[in-house]
């Protein structure tokens, strides 16, 4: 029922009967974001529009958004998959959940909201922003679970410190983060400043939204809903399928979606698939936290660099905050990287020697870990 896919299969002479085993999936063409842009808004739907009861979409920052649809069955499955992830993170029907994701076309807000209600938790639909009110409601409502982006959680921690709120005395105990990549070093900082367990979950609009995978309380990888999605890792340059345990680009195929089925969608997210059972008892495959994106990778003097790798190095220094900027420019024929990062200790600004020593240590660690020579510029707190 999908004219776009039918045309793609006809173009390579593929018929349904050609798919006899899982390995035959590799013979099917990839789906990429341009396919979704070309069929905007409803061209990728596989059911009549009267059967679609909800749409969501990407941000559309580079043009029109990617629009995806959901049937009643799709929404039921989505809520079920999110309930799995929520339960794996330790949330129960006794929790009070502060939903600090924005509501709208973005899948995160509505997705986690309905998943939490499926579990039976009390949901406070705060949406994003207005941080002082967020903290007031967190205190008054005695919120135990936070849903937000990891960067906003750090902002909450900063504002709480400015307001003199001791987060260690708050009921908040768990958070489910998503919407952006974040490193394990950032996790440690969030957990120490908010005094919580921070878990990661993964999804993208084109595949379903959040609920594709998520961490259990052990945080040793994100459990993938393999009964609803087939996951592959490929070499982003050649498109060749890689064996489990290899670092590569994630590719997803949906098994149960009705309104917007997806076949071999290239996510551009770089990760590793681990098929070993988890110590929590779950046996479905896990993916490691997204290492970076194919289109975010920088090549600096022959060295492949992901921003997340630099972030992990920077957050290893207690003197530095999580806010940073990467500036790449060309000198002659060579690319040069400058790293601007905020200090957390303003007393360092009064000591030229201390700043020089810290800068030297940061540059040395980046060189040691990434094999990359770069310039480091230290900025006062609140600069970025």
Coordinates of C-alpha atoms in Angstrom, one line a residue:
X1 CA 0.0 0.0 0.0
X2 CA 3.0 2.3 -0.1
X3 CA 3.7 3.6 -3.6
X4 CA 7.1 5.0 -2.8
X5 CA 8.4 1.6 -1.5
X6 CA 6.7 -0.2 -4.3
X7 CA 8.5 1.9 -6.9
X8 CA 11.9 1.4 -5.2
X9 CA 11.4 -2.4 -5.2
X10 CA 10.2 -2.4 -8.8
X11 CA 13.3 -0.5 -9.8
X12 CA 15.6 -3.3 -8.6
X13 CA 13.3 -6.1 -9.6
X14 CA 12.5 -7.2 -6.1
X15 CA 9.2 -8.9 -5.2
X16 CA 7.9 -10.0 -1.8
X17 CA 8.7 -13.7 -2.5
X18 CA 12.4 -12.8 -2.8
X19 CA 12.5 -12.3 1.0
X20 CA 12.9 -15.8 2.4
X21 CA 15.1 -15.3 5.5
X22 CA 16.5 -12.5 7.6
X23 CA 19.7 -12.3 5.6
X24 CA 17.7 -11.3 2.5
X25 CA 16.9 -8.0 4.2
X26 CA 20.4 -6.9 3.1
X27 CA 19.2 -7.0 -0.5
X28 CA 16.5 -4.4 0.1
X29 CA 17.4 -0.7 -0.5
X30 CA 18.0 1.8 2.3
X31 CA 15.5 4.5 3.2
X32 CA 17.1 7.9 3.9
X33 CA 15.8 11.2 5.0
X34 CA 15.5 12.5 1.4
X35 CA 12.9 9.8 0.8
X36 CA 10.8 11.2 3.5
X37 CA 11.3 14.8 2.3
X38 CA 10.3 13.9 -1.2
X39 CA 7.0 12.3 0.0
X40 CA 6.0 15.1 2.4
X41 CA 3.5 15.1 4.0
X42 CA 1.6 11.9 3.6
X43 CA 3.4 10.0 0.8
X44 CA 5.0 7.4 3.1
X45 CA 1.7 6.4 4.8
X46 CA 0.6 2.8 4.2
X47 CA -3.0 3.2 5.4
X48 CA -5.8 5.5 4.4
X49 CA -5.6 8.9 6.0
X50 CA -8.9 8.2 7.8
X51 CA -7.1 5.5 9.8
X52 CA -4.4 7.8 11.0
X53 CA -5.3 9.5 14.3
X54 CA -2.1 11.3 15.2
X55 CA 0.9 12.8 13.4
X56 CA 4.2 13.9 14.8
X57 CA 7.2 15.4 13.1
X58 CA 10.9 16.4 13.2
X59 CA 11.9 20.0 14.1
X60 CA 12.2 20.9 10.4
X61 CA 15.2 23.2 11.1
X62 CA 16.6 22.7 7.6
X63 CA 13.2 23.0 5.8
X64 CA 9.8 21.3 6.1
X65 CA 9.5 18.8 8.9
X66 CA 9.5 15.0 8.4
X67 CA 5.9 14.0 9.1
X68 CA 5.0 10.5 10.5
X69 CA 1.6 9.0 11.3
X70 CA 0.1 6.7 13.9
X71 CA -2.9 4.5 13.8
X72 CA -4.7 3.5 17.0
X73 CA -2.7 0.3 17.1
X74 CA 0.5 2.2 16.6
X75 CA -0.2 4.4 19.6
X76 CA -1.1 1.4 21.7
X77 CA 2.2 -0.3 20.7
X78 CA 4.2 2.9 21.3
X79 CA 2.8 3.3 24.8
X80 CA 3.6 -0.4 25.6
X81 CA 7.2 0.0 24.4
X82 CA 7.7 3.1 26.5
X83 CA 6.1 1.4 29.5
X84 CA 8.8 -1.3 29.1
X85 CA 11.6 1.3 29.2
X86 CA 10.1 3.2 32.0
X87 CA 9.7 0.1 34.1
X88 CA 13.3 -1.0 33.3
X89 CA 14.5 2.3 34.7
X90 CA 12.7 1.5 37.9
X91 CA 9.6 3.7 37.6
X92 CA 6.4 2.4 39.1
X93 CA 2.8 3.5 39.6
X94 CA 3.8 5.0 42.9
X95 CA 6.0 7.7 41.2
X96 CA 5.3 11.3 40.6
X97 CA 6.7 12.3 37.2
X98 CA 7.7 15.8 36.2
X99 CA 7.5 15.9 32.4
X100 CA 9.9 18.7 31.2
X101 CA 9.9 17.7 27.6
X102 CA 8.1 20.1 25.2
X103 CA 4.8 19.0 23.9
X104 CA 4.0 19.4 20.2
X105 CA 5.2 17.7 17.0
X106 CA 8.2 16.5 18.9
X107 CA 7.6 12.9 19.8
X108 CA 9.3 13.0 23.3
X109 CA 6.7 14.8 25.3
X110 CA 3.5 12.9 24.2
X111 CA 5.4 9.6 23.9
X112 CA 6.8 9.5 27.5
X113 CA 3.6 11.1 28.8
X114 CA 1.4 8.2 27.6
X115 CA 4.0 5.6 28.5
X116 CA 4.0 6.9 32.1
X117 CA 0.2 6.8 32.2
X118 CA 0.4 3.2 30.9
X119 CA 2.6 2.4 33.9
X120 CA 0.2 4.2 36.2
X121 CA 2.5 7.0 37.4
X122 CA 1.2 10.4 38.2
X123 CA 2.2 12.8 35.4
X124 CA 2.8 16.6 35.8
X125 CA 2.8 18.0 32.3
X126 CA 5.1 20.9 32.9
X127 CA 6.7 21.0 29.4
X128 CA 10.0 22.8 29.1
X129 CA 11.3 26.2 30.3
X130 CA 10.4 28.4 33.3
X131 CA 13.0 26.6 35.4
X132 CA 12.3 28.4 38.7
X133 CA 8.7 27.3 38.4
X134 CA 9.9 23.8 37.5
X135 CA 11.8 23.7 40.8
X136 CA 8.9 25.1 42.8
X137 CA 6.6 22.4 41.4
X138 CA 9.3 19.8 42.0
X139 CA 9.4 20.8 45.6
X140 CA 5.6 21.3 46.1
X141 CA 4.5 18.2 44.2
X142 CA 7.3 16.0 45.5
X143 CA 8.3 14.8 42.1
X144 CA 10.3 11.6 42.1
X145 CA 11.1 11.2 38.4
X146 CA 12.3 13.8 35.8
X147 CA 11.9 13.6 32.1
X148 CA 14.0 16.1 30.1
X149 CA 17.0 16.5 27.9
X150 CA 20.3 16.0 29.8
X151 CA 21.4 19.5 29.1
X152 CA 18.2 20.9 30.6
X153 CA 18.7 18.7 33.7
X154 CA 22.1 20.4 34.1
X155 CA 20.5 23.8 33.8
X156 CA 18.0 22.8 36.5
X157 CA 20.9 21.9 38.7
X158 CA 22.5 25.3 38.1
X159 CA 19.4 27.2 38.8
X160 CA 18.7 25.1 42.0
X161 CA 22.2 26.0 43.2
X162 CA 21.5 29.7 42.5
X163 CA 18.3 29.4 44.5
X164 CA 20.0 27.7 47.4
X165 CA 18.0 24.5 46.9
X166 CA 19.7 21.3 48.2
X167 CA 18.9 18.7 45.6
X168 CA 20.1 16.0 48.0
X169 CA 17.1 16.7 50.2
X170 CA 14.6 16.5 47.3
X171 CA 12.4 13.4 46.6
X172 CA 13.7 13.3 43.1
X173 CA 15.5 9.9 42.6
X174 CA 15.4 8.9 38.9
X175 CA 15.5 10.6 35.5
X176 CA 14.9 9.3 31.9
X177 CA 16.8 11.5 29.5
X178 CA 16.6 11.7 25.7
X179 CA 16.3 14.1 22.8
X180 CA 20.1 14.6 22.4
X181 CA 23.3 12.7 22.7
X182 CA 25.2 12.8 26.0
X183 CA 28.3 11.1 27.4
X184 CA 28.9 9.0 30.5
X185 CA 30.9 11.9 31.9
X186 CA 27.9 14.1 31.6
X187 CA 25.8 11.3 33.3
X188 CA 28.2 11.4 36.3
X189 CA 27.9 15.1 36.6
X190 CA 24.1 15.1 36.4
X191 CA 23.9 12.3 39.0
X192 CA 26.2 14.0 41.4
X193 CA 24.5 17.4 41.2
X194 CA 20.9 16.2 41.2
X195 CA 21.5 13.1 43.4
X196 CA 19.6 10.8 41.1
X197 CA 19.9 7.7 38.9
X198 CA 20.1 9.0 35.3
X199 CA 19.1 6.6 32.5
X200 CA 19.2 7.0 28.7
X201 CA 16.6 6.1 26.1
X202 CA 16.7 6.2 22.3
X203 CA 14.3 6.8 19.5
X204 CA 13.9 9.0 16.5
X205 CA 10.8 10.4 14.8
X206 CA 11.3 8.5 11.6
X207 CA 11.4 5.1 13.3
X208 CA 8.7 5.7 16.0
X209 CA 10.0 8.2 18.6
X210 CA 11.3 7.3 22.1
X211 CA 10.8 3.6 22.9
X212 CA 13.0 2.0 20.3
X213 CA 15.6 1.2 23.1
X214 CA 16.3 2.2 26.7
X215 CA 18.5 1.5 29.6
X216 CA 17.7 -0.6 32.6
X217 CA 18.8 0.5 36.1
X218 CA 22.2 -1.1 35.5
X219 CA 22.9 1.3 32.6
X220 CA 25.1 -1.2 30.6
X221 CA 23.5 -0.5 27.2
X222 CA 20.1 0.4 25.8
X223 CA 17.8 -2.7 25.4
X224 CA 16.3 -2.7 21.9
X225 CA 12.7 -3.7 21.3
X226 CA 13.7 -6.5 18.9
X227 CA 10.2 -7.9 18.6
X228 CA 9.2 -4.6 16.9
X229 CA 12.4 -3.5 15.1
X230 CA 15.2 -5.2 13.3
X231 CA 18.5 -3.4 13.8
X232 CA 21.6 -3.5 11.7
X233 CA 24.9 -1.7 11.9
X234 CA 26.5 -0.8 8.6
X235 CA 29.7 0.8 7.4
X236 CA 28.5 4.4 6.7
X237 CA 30.9 4.6 3.7
X238 CA 30.1 1.4 1.9
X239 CA 26.7 0.4 3.3
X240 CA 28.0 -3.1 4.1
X241 CA 26.4 -4.8 7.0
X242 CA 28.8 -5.3 9.9
X243 CA 28.9 -8.1 12.5
X244 CA 27.6 -7.5 16.0
X245 CA 30.1 -5.8 18.2
X246 CA 31.3 -3.5 15.3
X247 CA 31.0 0.2 15.5
X248 CA 28.8 1.4 12.7
X249 CA 25.7 3.4 11.6
X250 CA 22.4 2.1 13.0
X251 CA 19.8 1.0 10.5
X252 CA 16.2 0.2 11.6
X253 CA 13.4 -1.8 10.0
X254 CA 9.9 -1.7 11.7
X255 CA 7.9 -4.9 12.0
X256 CA 4.6 -3.8 13.5
X257 CA 4.0 -0.2 12.5
X258 CA 0.9 0.3 10.4
X259 CA 0.6 3.9 9.4
X260 CA 4.3 4.6 8.7
X261 CA 6.3 1.4 8.3
X262 CA 10.0 2.0 7.7
X263 CA 12.4 -0.3 5.8
X264 CA 16.2 -0.1 6.5
X265 CA 16.2 3.5 7.7
X266 CA 19.7 5.0 7.9
X267 CA 19.8 6.9 11.2
X268 CA 23.3 8.4 10.8
X269 CA 23.8 7.5 14.5
X270 CA 27.0 5.6 15.3
X271 CA 26.8 2.9 17.9
X272 CA 27.7 -0.7 18.7
X273 CA 25.2 -3.7 19.1
X274 CA 25.8 -6.1 22.0
X275 CA 23.9 -9.4 21.7
X276 CA 24.9 -10.8 25.1
X277 CA 22.2 -11.0 27.8
X278 CA 22.2 -8.3 30.3
X279 CA 22.9 -8.9 34.0
X280 CA 19.4 -7.6 34.7
X281 CA 18.0 -10.8 33.1
X282 CA 16.8 -9.2 29.8
X283 CA 18.0 -11.1 26.8
X284 CA 17.2 -8.7 23.9
X285 CA 20.2 -7.0 22.2
X286 CA 21.6 -3.8 23.6
X287 CA 23.1 -0.8 21.8
X288 CA 25.7 1.4 23.4
X289 CA 25.0 5.1 23.9
X290 CA 25.2 6.8 20.5
X291 CA 28.9 7.7 20.0
X292 CA 28.2 10.4 17.4
X293 CA 26.5 11.0 14.1
X294 CA 27.9 10.4 10.6
X295 CA 27.1 14.0 9.7
X296 CA 28.6 15.4 12.9
X297 CA 32.0 13.8 12.4
X298 CA 34.8 16.2 11.8
X299 CA 38.0 15.2 10.1
X300 CA 40.8 17.3 11.6
X301 CA 44.2 16.7 9.9
X302 CA 43.2 13.1 9.1
X303 CA 41.8 12.4 12.6
X304 CA 38.1 11.4 12.8
X305 CA 36.6 13.4 15.7
X306 CA 33.1 13.3 17.2
X307 CA 32.0 16.1 19.5
X308 CA 31.0 13.5 22.1
X309 CA 34.6 12.3 22.3
X310 CA 35.8 15.8 23.1
X311 CA 33.0 16.3 25.6
X312 CA 34.0 13.2 27.5
X313 CA 37.6 14.5 27.8
X314 CA 36.5 17.9 29.0
X315 CA 34.1 16.6 31.6
X316 CA 36.9 14.6 33.1
X317 CA 38.3 17.9 34.5
X318 CA 36.6 19.0 37.7
X319 CA 37.6 22.6 36.9
X320 CA 35.4 22.7 33.7
X321 CA 31.7 22.9 33.2
X322 CA 29.6 21.1 30.6
X323 CA 29.3 24.1 28.2
X324 CA 31.7 24.2 25.3
X325 CA 32.1 25.3 21.7
X326 CA 34.2 23.8 18.9
X327 CA 35.5 26.1 16.3
X328 CA 37.0 24.7 13.1
X329 CA 38.8 26.9 10.6
X330 CA 41.4 26.4 7.9
X331 CA 45.0 27.8 8.0
X332 CA 46.4 27.4 4.6
X333 CA 45.6 23.8 3.6
X334 CA 45.2 22.5 7.1
X335 CA 42.1 22.4 9.4
X336 CA 42.6 23.7 12.9
X337 CA 40.4 23.0 15.9
X338 CA 39.8 25.5 18.8
X339 CA 38.0 24.3 21.9
X340 CA 36.3 26.9 24.0
X341 CA 35.1 25.7 27.4
X342 CA 33.7 27.3 30.5
X343 CA 35.3 27.2 33.9
X344 CA 33.3 26.4 37.0
X345 CA 35.8 28.0 39.4
X346 CA 36.1 31.8 39.0
X347 CA 39.2 31.9 41.3
X348 CA 41.2 30.4 38.5
X349 CA 40.7 33.6 36.5
X350 CA 43.0 35.5 39.0
X351 CA 45.9 33.2 38.5
X352 CA 47.6 33.2 35.1
X353 CA 49.8 30.3 36.1
X354 CA 46.9 28.1 37.1
X355 CA 45.1 28.9 33.8
X356 CA 48.2 28.0 31.8
X357 CA 48.7 24.8 33.7
X358 CA 45.0 23.8 33.3
X359 CA 45.2 24.6 29.5
X360 CA 48.3 22.5 29.1
X361 CA 46.7 19.5 30.9
X362 CA 43.6 19.7 28.8
X363 CA 45.5 19.9 25.5
X364 CA 47.7 17.0 26.6
X365 CA 44.7 14.8 27.4
X366 CA 43.0 15.6 24.1
X367 CA 46.3 14.7 22.3
X368 CA 46.7 11.5 24.3
X369 CA 43.1 10.3 23.9
X370 CA 42.2 11.5 20.4
X371 CA 45.6 11.9 18.8
X372 CA 44.7 15.4 18.0
X373 CA 46.6 18.7 18.6
X374 CA 44.2 21.6 19.2
X375 CA 44.0 25.0 20.9
X376 CA 42.1 25.4 24.1
X377 CA 40.5 28.6 25.3
X378 CA 39.1 28.9 28.8
X379 CA 36.0 31.1 29.4
X380 CA 34.4 32.6 32.5
X381 CA 31.3 30.8 33.9
X382 CA 28.0 31.7 32.1
X383 CA 29.8 32.6 28.9
X384 CA 27.9 30.1 26.7

